[in-house]
Amino acid sequence: MEELIKEKAKTVEKLKLEIGKVIVGQDYMVDRILVGIFTGGHVLLEGVPGLAKSLTVSTISKVLGTEFNRIQFTPDLLPADVIGTRMYNQPTGEFITKKGPIFSNIILADEINRAPAKVQSALLEAMQEKQVTIGEESYQLDRPFLVLATQNPLEQEGTYPLPEAQQDRFMLKLNVDYPKKDEEKIIIDRLTGEDRIEDTKLEALVSKKDIFEIRELVRKVYVSDELKNYVLDIVFKSREKSDYIECGASPRASINLILASKAIAFLNGRNYVIPDDVKEIAYDVLRHRLILTYEAEAEDLKVEDIIENILGSVNIP
């Protein structure tokens, strides 16, 4: 088991090198997207425009050798534009199903919060059940199936907040930040030089079969009962009555925190989870699941501050 994980972890390092041919810096974003891919968890990426969120998702899909579709969310988008619709075929007199772009392996839901709630909700069944209903029939989606959504900060004009039920279906929410100065210099050189970045040849290093094998390995990563209780203590602490938390994390948080911690351990070449794995990924699992009170907002407290307080108040095994 340990040797197998180390061998697959080397493959992941090759993946990162291949992704690095196009994406400069943003190691945090790449690592967390790989956590989602290797656990089957959807990922929400938030950041201002121009931080290579969409480019990172499309690049990763190429090196994974999976089918990829990009859906640009706009205020006039309809649910049928995402999942598909039933159309009348006049020559035959029958209705036929036209499948939407959701039928793919990796879906980039670009600027998901620029579409109204009814369109965002069209993804709910697909994200949870891995199927969609068109008319009266349900259709299974291709496996692996993963939604990688980008959104702009809510303060920006023309954005709609995601419903809590939809946010909860994302395993991770990432806050994507600006690149460092030396990284941005490399980006400038790549995008203004003679070699066009779109001409970069990327090699598909893994297959769908490899992804399923890695997922099985990740699930076999050992988590002690003490660490399971540690995760439960963190989640239950978020549900305690507080001046700053209106609504705590759901049971999905406990499940996803365990799974994501296993993936972090796997990426580090280990077949067991340590407390640092849980602490490292806790912010990404919890930040979109905690609803803060007006008191927290009045005191200018961010959700990361609340998570830090929760982690600081729970005993580490």
mmCIF file of C-alpha atoms in Angstrom:
data_model
loop_
_atom_site.group_PDB
_atom_site.id
_atom_site.type_symbol
_atom_site.label_atom_id
_atom_site.label_comp_id
_atom_site.label_asym_id
_atom_site.label_seq_id
_atom_site.Cartn_x
_atom_site.Cartn_y
_atom_site.Cartn_z
ATOM 1 C CA MET A 1 0.000 0.000 0.000
ATOM 2 C CA GLU A 2 2.724 2.468 1.013
ATOM 3 C CA GLU A 3 4.854 1.676 -2.058
ATOM 4 C CA LEU A 4 1.819 1.948 -4.332
ATOM 5 C CA ILE A 5 0.970 5.380 -2.927
ATOM 6 C CA LYS A 6 4.553 6.580 -3.376
ATOM 7 C CA GLU A 7 4.525 5.328 -6.968
ATOM 8 C CA LYS A 8 1.239 7.111 -7.763
ATOM 9 C CA ALA A 9 2.472 10.237 -5.946
ATOM 10 C CA LYS A 10 5.390 10.350 -8.412
ATOM 11 C CA THR A 11 2.857 10.307 -11.254
ATOM 12 C CA VAL A 12 1.115 13.275 -9.621
ATOM 13 C CA GLU A 13 4.435 15.159 -9.506
ATOM 14 C CA LYS A 14 4.806 14.571 -13.248
ATOM 15 C CA LEU A 15 1.284 15.918 -13.679
ATOM 16 C CA LYS A 16 2.241 19.096 -11.842
ATOM 17 C CA LEU A 17 5.330 19.555 -14.000
ATOM 18 C CA GLU A 18 3.218 19.191 -17.135
ATOM 19 C CA ILE A 19 0.667 21.693 -15.800
ATOM 20 C CA GLY A 20 3.574 24.031 -15.010
ATOM 21 C CA LYS A 21 4.330 24.332 -18.725
ATOM 22 C CA VAL A 22 1.288 26.603 -18.919
ATOM 23 C CA ILE A 23 0.396 27.657 -15.361
ATOM 24 C CA VAL A 24 2.936 29.715 -13.416
ATOM 25 C CA GLY A 25 2.702 29.672 -9.629
ATOM 26 C CA GLN A 26 -0.802 28.998 -8.268
ATOM 27 C CA ASP A 27 0.497 25.774 -6.659
ATOM 28 C CA TYR A 28 -2.202 26.039 -3.998
ATOM 29 C CA MET A 29 -4.961 26.134 -6.612
ATOM 30 C CA VAL A 30 -3.489 23.235 -8.605
ATOM 31 C CA ASP A 31 -3.046 21.067 -5.493
ATOM 32 C CA ARG A 32 -6.594 21.681 -4.303
ATOM 33 C CA ILE A 33 -8.105 20.928 -7.725
ATOM 34 C CA LEU A 34 -6.164 17.648 -7.728
ATOM 35 C CA VAL A 35 -7.618 16.924 -4.271
ATOM 36 C CA GLY A 36 -11.082 17.348 -5.805
ATOM 37 C CA ILE A 37 -10.261 15.136 -8.784
ATOM 38 C CA PHE A 38 -8.782 12.361 -6.655
ATOM 39 C CA THR A 39 -11.737 12.328 -4.239
ATOM 40 C CA GLY A 40 -14.590 13.084 -6.647
ATOM 41 C CA GLY A 41 -15.347 16.374 -4.871
ATOM 42 C CA HIS A 42 -16.470 19.508 -6.699
ATOM 43 C CA VAL A 43 -14.369 22.661 -6.288
ATOM 44 C CA LEU A 44 -15.390 26.334 -6.213
ATOM 45 C CA LEU A 45 -12.679 28.878 -7.087
ATOM 46 C CA GLU A 46 -13.209 32.499 -6.080
ATOM 47 C CA GLY A 47 -11.014 35.360 -7.200
ATOM 48 C CA VAL A 48 -10.962 38.538 -9.243
ATOM 49 C CA PRO A 49 -10.818 38.180 -13.050
ATOM 50 C CA GLY A 50 -7.458 37.466 -14.656
ATOM 51 C CA LEU A 51 -5.973 34.993 -12.152
ATOM 52 C CA ALA A 52 -5.887 32.061 -14.632
ATOM 53 C CA LYS A 53 -8.706 30.159 -12.920
ATOM 54 C CA SER A 54 -10.306 29.047 -16.187
ATOM 55 C CA LEU A 55 -6.936 28.394 -17.828
ATOM 56 C CA THR A 56 -5.862 26.201 -14.909
ATOM 57 C CA VAL A 57 -9.013 24.062 -15.136
ATOM 58 C CA SER A 58 -8.714 23.564 -18.913
ATOM 59 C CA THR A 59 -4.981 22.778 -18.600
ATOM 60 C CA ILE A 60 -5.588 20.161 -15.903
ATOM 61 C CA SER A 61 -8.288 18.499 -17.994
ATOM 62 C CA LYS A 62 -5.812 18.159 -20.876
ATOM 63 C CA VAL A 63 -3.099 16.460 -18.811
ATOM 64 C CA LEU A 64 -5.741 14.129 -17.328
ATOM 65 C CA GLY A 65 -6.946 13.032 -20.744
ATOM 66 C CA THR A 66 -10.592 13.617 -19.822
ATOM 67 C CA GLU A 67 -13.439 15.173 -21.778
ATOM 68 C CA PHE A 68 -13.912 18.836 -20.949
ATOM 69 C CA ASN A 69 -16.717 21.355 -21.431
ATOM 70 C CA ARG A 70 -16.810 25.012 -20.501
ATOM 71 C CA ILE A 71 -20.144 26.650 -19.680
ATOM 72 C CA GLN A 72 -20.084 30.441 -19.547
ATOM 73 C CA PHE A 73 -22.679 31.515 -16.999
ATOM 74 C CA THR A 74 -24.479 34.734 -17.941
ATOM 75 C CA PRO A 75 -27.650 36.484 -16.683
ATOM 76 C CA ASP A 76 -29.664 35.240 -19.692
ATOM 77 C CA LEU A 77 -28.581 31.577 -19.420
ATOM 78 C CA LEU A 78 -31.407 29.025 -19.071
ATOM 79 C CA PRO A 79 -31.356 25.639 -17.265
ATOM 80 C CA ALA A 80 -31.897 23.916 -20.637
ATOM 81 C CA ASP A 81 -28.656 25.538 -21.872
ATOM 82 C CA VAL A 82 -26.824 23.576 -19.168
ATOM 83 C CA ILE A 83 -28.523 20.170 -18.901
ATOM 84 C CA GLY A 84 -30.270 19.910 -22.271
ATOM 85 C CA THR A 85 -33.869 19.805 -23.442
ATOM 86 C CA ARG A 86 -36.523 17.845 -25.340
ATOM 87 C CA MET A 87 -37.029 18.917 -28.952
ATOM 88 C CA TYR A 88 -39.842 18.066 -31.356
ATOM 89 C CA ASN A 89 -38.697 16.286 -34.519
ATOM 90 C CA GLN A 90 -41.278 17.306 -37.106
ATOM 91 C CA PRO A 91 -40.459 14.663 -39.786
ATOM 92 C CA THR A 92 -40.834 11.760 -37.342
ATOM 93 C CA GLY A 93 -43.430 13.368 -35.082
ATOM 94 C CA GLU A 94 -41.417 12.405 -31.997
ATOM 95 C CA PHE A 95 -39.618 14.264 -29.260
ATOM 96 C CA ILE A 96 -35.850 13.768 -29.118
ATOM 97 C CA THR A 97 -33.460 14.582 -26.311
ATOM 98 C CA LYS A 98 -30.708 17.081 -26.983
ATOM 99 C CA LYS A 99 -28.113 16.695 -24.244
ATOM 100 C CA GLY A 100 -26.460 19.815 -22.872
ATOM 101 C CA PRO A 101 -22.774 20.545 -22.144
ATOM 102 C CA ILE A 102 -23.141 19.031 -18.655
ATOM 103 C CA PHE A 103 -22.530 15.639 -20.300
ATOM 104 C CA SER A 104 -18.751 15.573 -19.959
ATOM 105 C CA ASN A 105 -16.096 14.540 -17.418
ATOM 106 C CA ILE A 106 -14.845 17.910 -16.229
ATOM 107 C CA ILE A 107 -17.217 20.864 -16.339
ATOM 108 C CA LEU A 108 -15.877 24.387 -16.021
ATOM 109 C CA ALA A 109 -18.804 26.458 -14.739
ATOM 110 C CA ASP A 110 -17.227 29.809 -15.521
ATOM 111 C CA GLU A 111 -18.391 32.797 -13.460
ATOM 112 C CA ILE A 112 -21.153 30.676 -11.955
ATOM 113 C CA ASN A 113 -22.463 33.539 -9.823
ATOM 114 C CA ARG A 114 -23.298 35.699 -12.852
ATOM 115 C CA ALA A 115 -26.334 33.518 -13.602
ATOM 116 C CA PRO A 116 -29.591 33.652 -11.589
ATOM 117 C CA ALA A 117 -30.462 31.052 -8.950
ATOM 118 C CA LYS A 118 -32.684 28.877 -11.197
ATOM 119 C CA VAL A 119 -29.707 28.198 -13.488
ATOM 120 C CA GLN A 120 -27.317 27.585 -10.598
ATOM 121 C CA SER A 121 -29.871 25.130 -9.174
ATOM 122 C CA ALA A 122 -29.867 23.186 -12.447
ATOM 123 C CA LEU A 123 -26.499 21.838 -11.326
ATOM 124 C CA LEU A 124 -27.747 20.512 -7.978
ATOM 125 C CA GLU A 125 -28.961 17.108 -9.176
ATOM 126 C CA ALA A 126 -25.913 16.643 -11.409
ATOM 127 C CA MET A 127 -23.468 17.442 -8.596
ATOM 128 C CA GLN A 128 -25.116 15.207 -6.003
ATOM 129 C CA GLU A 129 -26.674 12.328 -7.942
ATOM 130 C CA LYS A 130 -24.348 12.315 -10.998
ATOM 131 C CA GLN A 131 -27.451 12.375 -13.180
ATOM 132 C CA VAL A 132 -29.808 14.906 -14.755
ATOM 133 C CA THR A 133 -33.517 14.790 -15.525
ATOM 134 C CA ILE A 134 -34.675 16.005 -18.926
ATOM 135 C CA GLY A 135 -38.423 15.843 -19.351
ATOM 136 C CA GLU A 136 -39.541 12.674 -17.609
ATOM 137 C CA GLU A 137 -36.313 10.705 -18.094
ATOM 138 C CA SER A 138 -33.138 10.615 -16.012
ATOM 139 C CA TYR A 139 -29.742 10.299 -17.648
ATOM 140 C CA GLN A 140 -26.560 9.128 -15.954
ATOM 141 C CA LEU A 141 -23.561 11.411 -16.432
ATOM 142 C CA ASP A 142 -20.187 10.188 -17.634
ATOM 143 C CA ARG A 143 -17.686 9.108 -14.970
ATOM 144 C CA PRO A 144 -15.576 10.646 -13.642
ATOM 145 C CA PHE A 145 -17.773 13.722 -13.324
ATOM 146 C CA LEU A 146 -16.533 16.886 -11.666
ATOM 147 C CA VAL A 147 -17.730 20.483 -11.544
ATOM 148 C CA LEU A 148 -14.972 23.071 -11.206
ATOM 149 C CA ALA A 149 -16.716 26.413 -10.851
ATOM 150 C CA THR A 150 -15.223 29.889 -10.835
ATOM 151 C CA GLN A 151 -16.875 32.913 -9.326
ATOM 152 C CA ASN A 152 -16.057 36.572 -8.864
ATOM 153 C CA PRO A 153 -16.215 38.151 -5.398
ATOM 154 C CA LEU A 154 -19.780 39.114 -4.502
ATOM 155 C CA GLU A 155 -18.837 42.773 -4.220
ATOM 156 C CA GLN A 156 -18.409 42.897 -7.999
ATOM 157 C CA GLU A 157 -21.241 44.220 -10.142
ATOM 158 C CA GLY A 158 -23.654 41.731 -11.715
ATOM 159 C CA THR A 159 -23.109 38.805 -9.320
ATOM 160 C CA TYR A 160 -25.697 36.630 -7.564
ATOM 161 C CA PRO A 161 -24.845 34.772 -4.329
ATOM 162 C CA LEU A 162 -24.922 30.981 -4.640
ATOM 163 C CA PRO A 163 -27.704 29.284 -2.623
ATOM 164 C CA GLU A 164 -26.447 27.630 0.582
ATOM 165 C CA ALA A 165 -27.614 24.206 -0.672
ATOM 166 C CA GLN A 166 -25.468 24.571 -3.765
ATOM 167 C CA GLN A 167 -22.415 25.836 -1.897
ATOM 168 C CA ASP A 168 -22.637 22.827 0.421
ATOM 169 C CA ARG A 169 -22.272 20.489 -2.561
ATOM 170 C CA PHE A 170 -18.799 21.835 -3.273
ATOM 171 C CA MET A 171 -16.164 19.914 -1.370
ATOM 172 C CA LEU A 172 -13.731 22.849 -1.387
ATOM 173 C CA LYS A 173 -13.912 26.587 -1.840
ATOM 174 C CA LEU A 174 -10.598 28.208 -2.765
ATOM 175 C CA ASN A 175 -9.655 31.846 -2.403
ATOM 176 C CA VAL A 176 -7.382 32.426 -5.395
ATOM 177 C CA ASP A 177 -4.912 35.253 -4.874
ATOM 178 C CA TYR A 178 -2.593 37.284 -7.095
ATOM 179 C CA PRO A 179 0.699 35.686 -8.211
ATOM 180 C CA LYS A 180 3.977 36.751 -6.639
ATOM 181 C CA LYS A 181 6.081 39.407 -8.366
ATOM 182 C CA ASP A 182 8.684 36.978 -9.776
ATOM 183 C CA GLU A 183 5.886 34.665 -10.960
ATOM 184 C CA GLU A 184 4.088 37.518 -12.691
ATOM 185 C CA LYS A 185 7.328 38.427 -14.504
ATOM 186 C CA ILE A 186 7.456 34.869 -15.913
ATOM 187 C CA ILE A 187 3.793 35.200 -16.942
ATOM 188 C CA ILE A 188 4.598 38.445 -18.781
ATOM 189 C CA ASP A 189 7.518 36.794 -20.583
ATOM 190 C CA ARG A 190 5.370 33.835 -21.622
ATOM 191 C CA LEU A 191 2.458 35.891 -22.881
ATOM 192 C CA THR A 192 4.390 38.645 -24.628
ATOM 193 C CA GLY A 193 7.252 36.600 -26.088
ATOM 194 C CA GLU A 194 7.571 34.850 -29.433
ATOM 195 C CA ASP A 195 6.248 31.493 -28.203
ATOM 196 C CA ARG A 196 2.465 31.514 -27.857
ATOM 197 C CA ILE A 197 1.158 29.812 -24.740
ATOM 198 C CA GLU A 198 -1.762 28.319 -26.699
ATOM 199 C CA ASP A 199 0.755 26.468 -28.875
ATOM 200 C CA THR A 200 2.192 24.609 -25.861
ATOM 201 C CA LYS A 201 1.852 20.864 -26.363
ATOM 202 C CA LEU A 202 0.522 19.104 -23.293
ATOM 203 C CA GLU A 203 0.743 15.356 -22.786
ATOM 204 C CA ALA A 204 -2.121 13.388 -21.243
ATOM 205 C CA LEU A 205 -0.240 11.561 -18.491
ATOM 206 C CA VAL A 206 -3.093 9.642 -16.887
ATOM 207 C CA SER A 207 -6.259 7.959 -18.115
ATOM 208 C CA LYS A 208 -9.743 7.697 -16.601
ATOM 209 C CA LYS A 209 -8.725 4.254 -15.320
ATOM 210 C CA ASP A 210 -5.762 5.832 -13.490
ATOM 211 C CA ILE A 211 -8.048 8.407 -11.872
ATOM 212 C CA PHE A 212 -10.358 5.672 -10.529
ATOM 213 C CA GLU A 213 -7.339 3.707 -9.244
ATOM 214 C CA ILE A 214 -6.026 6.779 -7.414
ATOM 215 C CA ARG A 215 -9.472 7.405 -5.921
ATOM 216 C CA GLU A 216 -9.508 3.863 -4.556
ATOM 217 C CA LEU A 217 -6.032 4.381 -3.094
ATOM 218 C CA VAL A 218 -7.062 7.659 -1.458
ATOM 219 C CA ARG A 219 -10.025 5.974 0.214
ATOM 220 C CA LYS A 220 -7.676 3.331 1.652
ATOM 221 C CA VAL A 221 -5.487 5.948 3.372
ATOM 222 C CA TYR A 222 -5.667 5.231 7.107
ATOM 223 C CA VAL A 223 -7.420 7.617 9.499
ATOM 224 C CA SER A 224 -7.277 6.786 13.222
ATOM 225 C CA ASP A 225 -10.321 7.050 15.479
ATOM 226 C CA GLU A 226 -8.570 9.889 17.332
ATOM 227 C CA LEU A 227 -8.352 11.882 14.099
ATOM 228 C CA LYS A 228 -11.960 11.112 13.203
ATOM 229 C CA ASN A 229 -12.981 12.470 16.599
ATOM 230 C CA TYR A 230 -10.741 15.506 15.978
ATOM 231 C CA VAL A 231 -12.620 16.213 12.740
ATOM 232 C CA LEU A 232 -15.966 15.775 14.511
ATOM 233 C CA ASP A 233 -14.852 18.122 17.305
ATOM 234 C CA ILE A 234 -14.025 20.794 14.698
ATOM 235 C CA VAL A 235 -17.360 20.446 12.889
ATOM 236 C CA PHE A 236 -19.439 20.281 16.090
ATOM 237 C CA LYS A 237 -17.573 23.311 17.456
ATOM 238 C CA SER A 238 -18.831 25.260 14.425
ATOM 239 C CA ARG A 239 -22.428 24.353 15.403
ATOM 240 C CA GLU A 240 -22.205 25.623 18.966
ATOM 241 C CA LYS A 241 -24.227 28.725 19.811
ATOM 242 C CA SER A 242 -22.011 31.709 19.083
ATOM 243 C CA ASP A 243 -22.174 35.466 18.654
ATOM 244 C CA TYR A 244 -20.427 35.104 15.327
ATOM 245 C CA ILE A 245 -21.780 31.915 13.696
ATOM 246 C CA GLU A 246 -25.403 31.845 12.605
ATOM 247 C CA CYS A 247 -25.238 28.425 10.965
ATOM 248 C CA GLY A 248 -22.520 25.803 11.368
ATOM 249 C CA ALA A 249 -21.124 23.163 9.037
ATOM 250 C CA SER A 250 -23.289 20.293 7.774
ATOM 251 C CA PRO A 251 -22.475 16.554 8.004
ATOM 252 C CA ARG A 252 -21.034 16.894 4.476
ATOM 253 C CA ALA A 253 -18.264 18.937 6.077
ATOM 254 C CA SER A 254 -17.213 15.989 8.276
ATOM 255 C CA ILE A 255 -17.233 13.594 5.321
ATOM 256 C CA ASN A 256 -15.361 15.981 3.038
ATOM 257 C CA LEU A 257 -12.827 16.943 5.695
ATOM 258 C CA ILE A 258 -11.888 13.283 6.144
ATOM 259 C CA LEU A 259 -11.749 12.606 2.395
ATOM 260 C CA ALA A 260 -9.782 15.764 1.607
ATOM 261 C CA SER A 261 -7.325 15.020 4.446
ATOM 262 C CA LYS A 262 -6.761 11.567 2.940
ATOM 263 C CA ALA A 263 -6.025 13.199 -0.418
ATOM 264 C CA ILE A 264 -3.533 15.615 1.188
ATOM 265 C CA ALA A 265 -1.768 12.668 2.827
ATOM 266 C CA PHE A 266 -1.701 10.866 -0.541
ATOM 267 C CA LEU A 267 -0.217 13.906 -2.312
ATOM 268 C CA ASN A 268 2.491 13.917 0.359
ATOM 269 C CA GLY A 269 3.236 10.239 -0.305
ATOM 270 C CA ARG A 270 1.785 8.926 2.957
ATOM 271 C CA ASN A 271 -0.724 6.133 3.584
ATOM 272 C CA TYR A 272 -1.974 7.677 6.832
ATOM 273 C CA VAL A 273 -3.449 11.040 7.855
ATOM 274 C CA ILE A 274 -1.821 13.309 10.437
ATOM 275 C CA PRO A 275 -3.418 16.308 12.247
ATOM 276 C CA ASP A 276 -1.531 18.768 10.020
ATOM 277 C CA ASP A 277 -3.357 17.342 6.976
ATOM 278 C CA VAL A 278 -6.697 18.159 8.615
ATOM 279 C CA LYS A 279 -5.598 21.666 9.632
ATOM 280 C CA GLU A 280 -4.188 22.367 6.168
ATOM 281 C CA ILE A 281 -7.403 21.579 4.306
ATOM 282 C CA ALA A 282 -9.915 22.693 6.985
ATOM 283 C CA TYR A 283 -10.147 26.275 5.714
ATOM 284 C CA ASP A 284 -11.043 25.143 2.174
ATOM 285 C CA VAL A 285 -13.661 22.659 3.413
ATOM 286 C CA LEU A 286 -15.333 24.994 5.911
ATOM 287 C CA ARG A 287 -15.133 28.545 4.522
ATOM 288 C CA HIS A 288 -18.276 28.240 2.363
ATOM 289 C CA ARG A 289 -20.254 26.268 4.938
ATOM 290 C CA LEU A 290 -20.243 28.714 7.828
ATOM 291 C CA ILE A 291 -22.808 31.523 7.804
ATOM 292 C CA LEU A 292 -21.675 34.442 9.942
ATOM 293 C CA THR A 293 -23.882 36.732 12.015
ATOM 294 C CA TYR A 294 -24.287 40.482 11.601
ATOM 295 C CA GLU A 295 -22.123 40.897 14.709
ATOM 296 C CA ALA A 296 -19.234 39.177 12.941
ATOM 297 C CA GLU A 297 -19.663 41.426 9.915
ATOM 298 C CA ALA A 298 -19.927 44.514 12.121
ATOM 299 C CA GLU A 299 -16.623 43.604 13.763
ATOM 300 C CA ASP A 300 -15.105 42.992 10.298
ATOM 301 C CA LEU A 301 -14.410 39.329 11.074
ATOM 302 C CA LYS A 302 -13.770 37.080 8.098
ATOM 303 C CA VAL A 303 -14.777 33.428 7.966
ATOM 304 C CA GLU A 304 -11.075 32.483 8.040
ATOM 305 C CA ASP A 305 -10.760 34.220 11.423
ATOM 306 C CA ILE A 306 -13.642 32.135 12.772
ATOM 307 C CA ILE A 307 -12.126 28.900 11.428
ATOM 308 C CA GLU A 308 -8.778 29.811 12.975
ATOM 309 C CA ASN A 309 -10.501 30.299 16.353
ATOM 310 C CA ILE A 310 -12.278 26.945 16.017
ATOM 311 C CA LEU A 311 -9.023 25.115 15.196
ATOM 312 C CA GLY A 312 -7.303 26.865 18.087
ATOM 313 C CA SER A 313 -9.968 25.806 20.569
ATOM 314 C CA VAL A 314 -10.041 22.098 19.678
ATOM 315 C CA ASN A 315 -7.501 19.744 21.229
ATOM 316 C CA ILE A 316 -5.119 18.185 18.693
ATOM 317 C CA PRO A 317 -4.743 14.390 19.152
#
